[in-house]
Short mmCIF file of C-alpha atoms in Angstrom, two decimals:
data_model
loop_
_atom_site.label_atom_id
_atom_site.label_comp_id
_atom_site.label_asym_id
_atom_site.label_seq_id
_atom_site.Cartn_x
_atom_site.Cartn_y
_atom_site.Cartn_z
CA MET A 1 43.43 8.07 -24.25
CA SER A 2 39.69 8.87 -24.64
CA ALA A 3 38.06 9.19 -27.63
CA GLY A 4 38.00 12.96 -27.22
CA GLU A 5 41.60 13.14 -26.68
CA VAL A 6 42.09 11.17 -29.99
CA LEU A 7 39.78 13.74 -31.66
CA GLU A 8 41.91 16.50 -30.43
CA ARG A 9 45.38 15.08 -31.22
CA LEU A 10 44.41 13.84 -34.58
CA GLU A 11 46.39 15.30 -37.63
CA VAL A 12 45.50 15.64 -41.32
CA ALA A 13 48.45 17.92 -42.07
CA TYR A 14 51.54 16.85 -44.52
CA ARG A 15 54.76 17.32 -43.50
CA GLU A 16 56.42 19.48 -45.80
CA ASP A 17 60.09 17.98 -45.34
CA ALA A 18 59.22 14.59 -46.10
CA VAL A 19 60.49 12.40 -49.05
CA SER A 20 58.75 10.36 -51.36
CA ALA A 21 60.04 6.48 -51.96
CA ARG A 22 59.38 4.38 -55.09
CA GLY A 23 56.78 1.81 -55.29
CA ARG A 24 56.33 0.07 -58.76
CA GLU A 25 58.18 1.77 -61.76
CA GLY A 26 56.91 5.28 -62.34
CA VAL A 27 55.23 5.44 -58.75
CA GLU A 28 56.27 7.61 -55.85
CA LEU A 29 54.74 7.12 -52.53
CA TYR A 30 54.66 9.64 -49.66
CA TYR A 31 55.64 8.02 -46.59
CA GLU A 32 56.80 8.83 -42.95
CA SER A 33 59.09 6.83 -40.63
CA THR A 34 59.48 6.96 -36.83
CA GLY A 35 61.02 5.11 -34.17
CA ALA A 36 63.60 1.95 -34.29
CA GLY A 37 63.24 -1.70 -34.18
CA PRO A 38 61.19 -4.42 -35.52
CA VAL A 39 59.27 -2.44 -38.70
CA VAL A 40 55.51 -2.19 -38.73
CA LEU A 41 53.98 -1.05 -41.85
CA THR A 42 50.69 0.34 -41.87
CA LEU A 43 48.24 -0.32 -44.57
CA ASN A 44 45.66 2.72 -45.21
CA ASN A 45 42.14 1.82 -46.00
CA PHE A 46 40.60 3.94 -48.42
CA PHE A 47 39.36 6.80 -45.98
CA MET A 48 42.88 7.17 -44.30
CA THR A 49 46.09 8.92 -45.33
CA THR A 50 49.54 8.82 -43.60
CA PRO A 51 49.14 11.99 -41.35
CA THR A 52 46.03 9.95 -39.40
CA TRP A 53 48.19 7.08 -38.56
CA ARG A 54 50.41 9.28 -36.00
CA VAL A 55 47.86 9.45 -33.07
CA PHE A 56 47.23 5.68 -33.48
CA THR A 57 51.03 4.71 -33.54
CA ASP A 58 52.78 7.12 -31.19
CA GLU A 59 53.19 4.75 -28.67
CA LEU A 60 53.87 1.99 -30.92
CA SER A 61 56.82 3.86 -32.47
CA VAL A 62 58.73 3.70 -29.11
CA GLY A 63 60.43 -0.06 -29.72
CA HIS A 64 59.33 -0.30 -33.21
CA ARG A 65 60.13 1.46 -36.41
CA VAL A 66 56.72 2.67 -37.88
CA VAL A 67 56.27 3.11 -41.51
CA SER A 68 53.11 4.90 -43.08
CA TYR A 69 52.48 5.58 -46.50
CA ASP A 70 49.90 6.91 -48.64
CA LEU A 71 48.61 4.28 -51.09
CA CYS A 72 48.82 4.86 -55.01
CA GLY A 73 46.12 7.08 -56.11
CA HIS A 74 45.63 8.93 -52.26
CA GLY A 75 47.11 11.65 -50.57
CA ARG A 76 50.59 12.91 -51.59
CA SER A 77 51.42 9.67 -53.68
CA SER A 78 51.28 9.52 -57.28
CA HIS A 79 47.80 9.61 -59.02
CA PRO A 80 47.84 7.51 -62.31
CA GLU A 81 45.77 7.99 -64.97
CA LYS A 82 44.30 4.36 -64.35
CA TYR A 83 43.79 3.74 -60.96
CA PRO A 84 45.94 0.67 -59.42
CA THR A 85 44.54 -2.87 -59.15
CA TRP A 86 45.03 -4.86 -56.19
CA ASP A 87 48.31 -6.63 -57.86
CA GLU A 88 49.53 -3.05 -58.36
CA HIS A 89 49.02 -1.97 -54.64
CA VAL A 90 50.69 -5.19 -53.60
CA GLU A 91 53.83 -4.49 -55.81
CA ASP A 92 53.82 -1.02 -54.54
CA VAL A 93 54.03 -2.54 -50.74
CA VAL A 94 57.46 -4.43 -52.00
CA GLY A 95 58.72 -1.56 -53.81
CA LEU A 96 58.40 0.47 -50.68
CA LEU A 97 60.26 -1.92 -48.65
CA ASP A 98 63.13 -2.23 -51.15
CA SER A 99 63.47 1.39 -51.52
CA LEU A 100 63.92 1.98 -47.49
CA GLY A 101 65.99 -1.30 -47.27
CA ILE A 102 63.49 -3.09 -45.49
CA ASP A 103 63.82 -7.00 -45.31
CA LYS A 104 60.50 -7.69 -43.80
CA ALA A 105 57.76 -5.84 -41.93
CA TYR A 106 54.81 -6.44 -40.07
CA LEU A 107 51.62 -5.48 -41.54
CA LEU A 108 49.06 -3.14 -39.94
CA SER A 109 46.17 -3.41 -41.73
CA THR A 110 42.43 -2.03 -41.21
CA SER A 111 39.04 -2.60 -42.70
CA ILE A 112 39.68 -2.94 -46.56
CA SER A 113 43.33 -2.61 -46.31
CA THR A 114 43.30 -6.12 -44.50
CA VAL A 115 42.70 -7.36 -48.31
CA LEU A 116 45.69 -6.00 -49.04
CA ALA A 117 47.45 -7.16 -46.05
CA ARG A 118 46.37 -10.96 -47.10
CA ASP A 119 47.50 -10.63 -50.94
CA VAL A 120 51.09 -9.46 -49.62
CA ALA A 121 51.43 -12.14 -47.52
CA LEU A 122 50.37 -14.53 -50.18
CA LYS A 123 52.36 -13.42 -53.09
CA HIS A 124 55.56 -12.34 -50.99
CA PRO A 125 55.76 -14.23 -47.90
CA ASP A 126 59.32 -13.67 -47.50
CA ARG A 127 58.77 -10.11 -46.84
CA VAL A 128 56.08 -10.58 -44.11
CA LYS A 129 56.76 -11.27 -40.37
CA GLY A 130 53.34 -10.97 -39.14
CA ILE A 131 49.91 -9.67 -40.00
CA VAL A 132 47.51 -7.52 -38.12
CA LEU A 133 43.86 -7.46 -39.05
CA ALA A 134 42.04 -4.51 -37.42
CA GLY A 135 38.17 -4.75 -38.23
CA PRO A 136 39.13 -6.91 -41.23
CA ALA A 137 36.60 -7.01 -44.35
CA LEU A 138 37.16 -10.65 -45.15
CA GLY A 139 35.96 -13.39 -43.07
CA PRO A 140 34.84 -17.20 -43.25
CA ARG A 141 30.88 -15.74 -43.63
CA GLY A 142 29.23 -12.56 -44.24
CA MET A 143 30.76 -11.26 -47.07
CA ARG A 144 27.73 -10.36 -48.90
CA ARG A 145 27.02 -7.83 -46.43
CA HIS A 146 30.38 -6.41 -46.96
CA ARG A 147 29.71 -5.91 -50.46
CA LEU A 148 26.23 -4.64 -49.93
CA VAL A 149 27.58 -2.31 -47.51
CA GLN A 150 30.44 -1.11 -49.63
CA ARG A 151 28.01 -0.68 -52.46
CA ALA A 152 26.05 1.31 -50.33
CA TRP A 153 28.79 3.71 -49.35
CA LEU A 154 29.59 4.05 -53.11
CA LEU A 155 26.34 5.07 -54.18
CA THR A 156 25.78 7.55 -51.43
CA LEU A 157 29.28 9.12 -52.26
CA GLU A 158 28.37 9.33 -56.17
CA GLN A 159 24.93 10.47 -55.78
CA HIS A 160 25.08 12.83 -52.69
CA GLY A 161 29.01 13.63 -52.36
CA MET A 162 31.54 13.46 -49.20
CA ALA A 163 29.60 14.85 -46.38
CA ALA A 164 26.72 12.61 -47.23
CA LEU A 165 28.86 9.51 -47.27
CA TYR A 166 30.48 10.58 -43.92
CA ALA A 167 27.14 10.78 -42.33
CA HIS A 168 26.56 7.56 -43.59
CA LEU A 169 29.75 5.86 -42.67
CA TYR A 170 29.92 7.19 -38.96
CA PRO A 171 27.24 4.86 -37.40
CA GLU A 172 28.59 2.20 -38.88
CA VAL A 173 32.01 2.57 -38.19
CA PHE A 174 32.46 3.88 -34.85
CA GLY A 175 31.25 2.25 -31.82
CA ALA A 176 28.35 3.46 -29.45
CA GLU A 177 30.12 4.46 -26.83
CA MET A 178 32.68 6.41 -28.64
CA ILE A 179 29.22 8.05 -30.72
CA GLU A 180 27.73 8.92 -27.04
CA GLU A 181 30.96 10.27 -25.71
CA LEU A 182 31.92 12.79 -28.88
CA GLY A 183 28.10 13.98 -29.29
CA THR A 184 27.49 16.29 -31.77
CA PRO A 185 30.66 18.39 -31.41
CA GLY A 186 32.80 15.00 -32.00
CA PHE A 187 30.70 14.52 -35.02
CA LEU A 188 31.27 17.86 -36.61
CA GLY A 189 35.03 17.71 -35.89
CA LEU A 190 35.38 14.40 -37.37
CA ARG A 191 33.64 15.52 -40.43
CA GLU A 192 35.93 18.25 -40.99
CA SER A 193 39.14 16.08 -40.58
CA PHE A 194 37.49 13.46 -43.16
CA LEU A 195 36.50 16.12 -45.73
CA ALA A 196 39.98 17.21 -45.55
CA LEU A 197 41.43 13.77 -46.04
CA SER A 198 40.36 12.87 -49.51
CA THR A 199 38.95 13.72 -52.68
CA LYS A 200 35.75 12.52 -54.08
CA GLU A 201 37.51 11.00 -56.94
CA ASP A 202 39.95 9.22 -54.74
CA LEU A 203 37.30 7.55 -52.87
CA VAL A 204 35.29 6.31 -55.66
CA ASN A 205 38.16 4.74 -57.16
CA GLY A 206 39.12 3.23 -53.55
CA LEU A 207 35.42 1.86 -53.22
CA LYS A 208 35.16 0.83 -56.67
CA LEU A 209 38.20 -1.36 -56.24
CA ALA A 210 36.82 -2.80 -52.91
CA LEU A 211 33.99 -4.48 -54.69
CA THR A 212 36.48 -6.69 -56.61
CA GLY A 213 38.61 -8.11 -53.98
CA GLU A 214 39.12 -11.85 -53.71
CA THR A 215 36.64 -13.15 -50.67
CA SER A 216 37.28 -16.90 -50.45
CA ALA A 217 38.11 -18.03 -47.18
CA GLU A 218 40.25 -20.59 -48.58
CA LEU A 219 43.13 -18.43 -49.36
CA LEU A 220 43.76 -17.73 -45.62
CA ALA A 221 44.94 -21.59 -45.18
CA ARG A 222 47.89 -20.80 -47.04
CA ILE A 223 49.13 -17.94 -45.27
CA GLN A 224 52.12 -18.85 -42.86
CA ALA A 225 52.94 -15.55 -40.86
CA PRO A 226 51.42 -15.12 -37.86
CA THR A 227 48.15 -13.35 -38.01
CA PHE A 228 46.50 -11.25 -35.30
CA VAL A 229 42.63 -10.23 -35.60
CA VAL A 230 41.42 -7.27 -33.80
CA ILE A 231 37.54 -6.46 -33.78
CA GLY A 232 35.65 -4.23 -31.45
CA ASP A 233 32.57 -6.33 -29.72
CA ASP A 234 30.25 -3.26 -31.39
CA ASP A 235 31.84 -3.88 -34.86
CA VAL A 236 28.76 -3.80 -37.18
CA LEU A 237 30.52 -5.99 -39.93
CA LEU A 238 32.43 -8.97 -37.96
CA SER A 239 30.94 -10.48 -35.07
CA PRO A 240 33.18 -11.62 -32.09
CA SER A 241 32.12 -15.35 -33.27
CA GLY A 242 32.78 -14.22 -36.89
CA ALA A 243 36.52 -12.97 -35.42
CA ARG A 244 37.09 -16.20 -33.78
CA GLU A 245 36.14 -18.45 -36.85
CA LEU A 246 38.11 -16.30 -39.16
CA ALA A 247 41.48 -16.44 -36.82
CA GLU A 248 40.94 -19.99 -36.95
CA LYS A 249 41.29 -19.96 -40.39
CA PHE A 250 44.98 -19.01 -40.62
CA PRO A 251 47.42 -21.85 -39.71
CA ASN A 252 49.17 -19.38 -36.69
CA GLY A 253 46.05 -17.21 -36.12
CA ARG A 254 44.81 -15.48 -33.11
CA TYR A 255 42.35 -12.92 -32.05
CA GLU A 256 41.16 -10.12 -29.50
CA ILE A 257 38.04 -8.53 -29.25
CA MET A 258 38.08 -5.06 -27.72
CA PRO A 259 35.08 -4.07 -25.35
CA GLY A 260 33.05 -0.99 -26.30
CA ALA A 261 35.02 -0.54 -30.11
CA GLY A 262 33.54 -0.38 -33.25
CA HIS A 263 34.81 -1.37 -36.91
CA LEU A 264 37.91 0.51 -36.31
CA PRO A 265 39.01 -0.23 -32.67
CA PHE A 266 42.03 1.67 -32.75
CA LEU A 267 39.47 4.95 -32.95
CA ASP A 268 37.93 3.85 -29.81
CA ASP A 269 41.29 2.90 -27.65
CA ALA A 270 44.21 3.95 -29.33
CA ALA A 271 46.60 3.04 -26.36
CA GLY A 272 44.65 -0.29 -25.67
CA PHE A 273 44.87 -1.00 -29.39
CA GLN A 274 48.75 -0.14 -29.60
CA ALA A 275 49.19 -2.55 -26.65
CA LEU A 276 47.81 -5.47 -27.95
CA VAL A 277 49.81 -4.84 -31.31
CA ALA A 278 53.22 -4.44 -29.22
CA LYS A 279 52.40 -7.71 -27.40
CA PHE A 280 51.59 -9.53 -30.55
CA ILE A 281 54.90 -8.57 -31.94
CA ASP A 282 56.96 -9.22 -29.06
CA GLU A 283 55.53 -12.82 -28.71
CA VAL A 284 56.40 -13.40 -32.32
CA GLU A 285 59.96 -12.19 -31.90
CA THR A 286 60.33 -14.35 -28.95
CA SER A 287 59.35 -17.37 -30.95
CA ALA A 288 61.47 -16.74 -33.94
#
């Protein structure tokens, strides 16, 4: 599937017949579940909501049960007066799994939600079968640059608004090949989707939380779950050598570099990304 085809199929509309599940006490989480088989739970970065995962998991849902949900404080999930901490987001994951009767799941995380996947695996290892870190916002080095980028995004958002933030994000998140392929129509089309996904308040809350995440690489050595690092070779935040070093920090880590892809590699090659995730899960299931 080309980047243009992904753009055409990208969805932002919610399903009106969907129901919510309980996270922590008093928190209701909008979720969608498709397919059957080993459970894959997608973890949104702060710029994504549940509908956007459909085009990036449609092939994965053949042979797997894909569950996607809106983080508390985002989308159609509860918006408490006080925005959740990282620990509270972790407990929402466990509460969601409990509500759906799911014992263990593979965590499919992206960008800043890789921090959430790490924390779930550290605090609740019995609930995690494996972890996919796509375009991770953690690593053995370079975290100062991550924080500088996140602060710049937050400053742009607070001072200039959502459209300006999108213009700031676009060349840093998307790969050069995808930007060339999409051209101006693609830039404008994705901007429309971006503006429809979130509110300024939700993004400000998320970016502020992102600046508080623990960055120590030493935590990774405590994660026993099989871990799969996937980055694009055009990711401006983590180099291919950085991905290798990151994977080596995990007791059971591996990595893959997707040619021509940017910070969110599934955007550039949705089918290729899903095939890699399915292969990883199959290897873990086979060796279990």
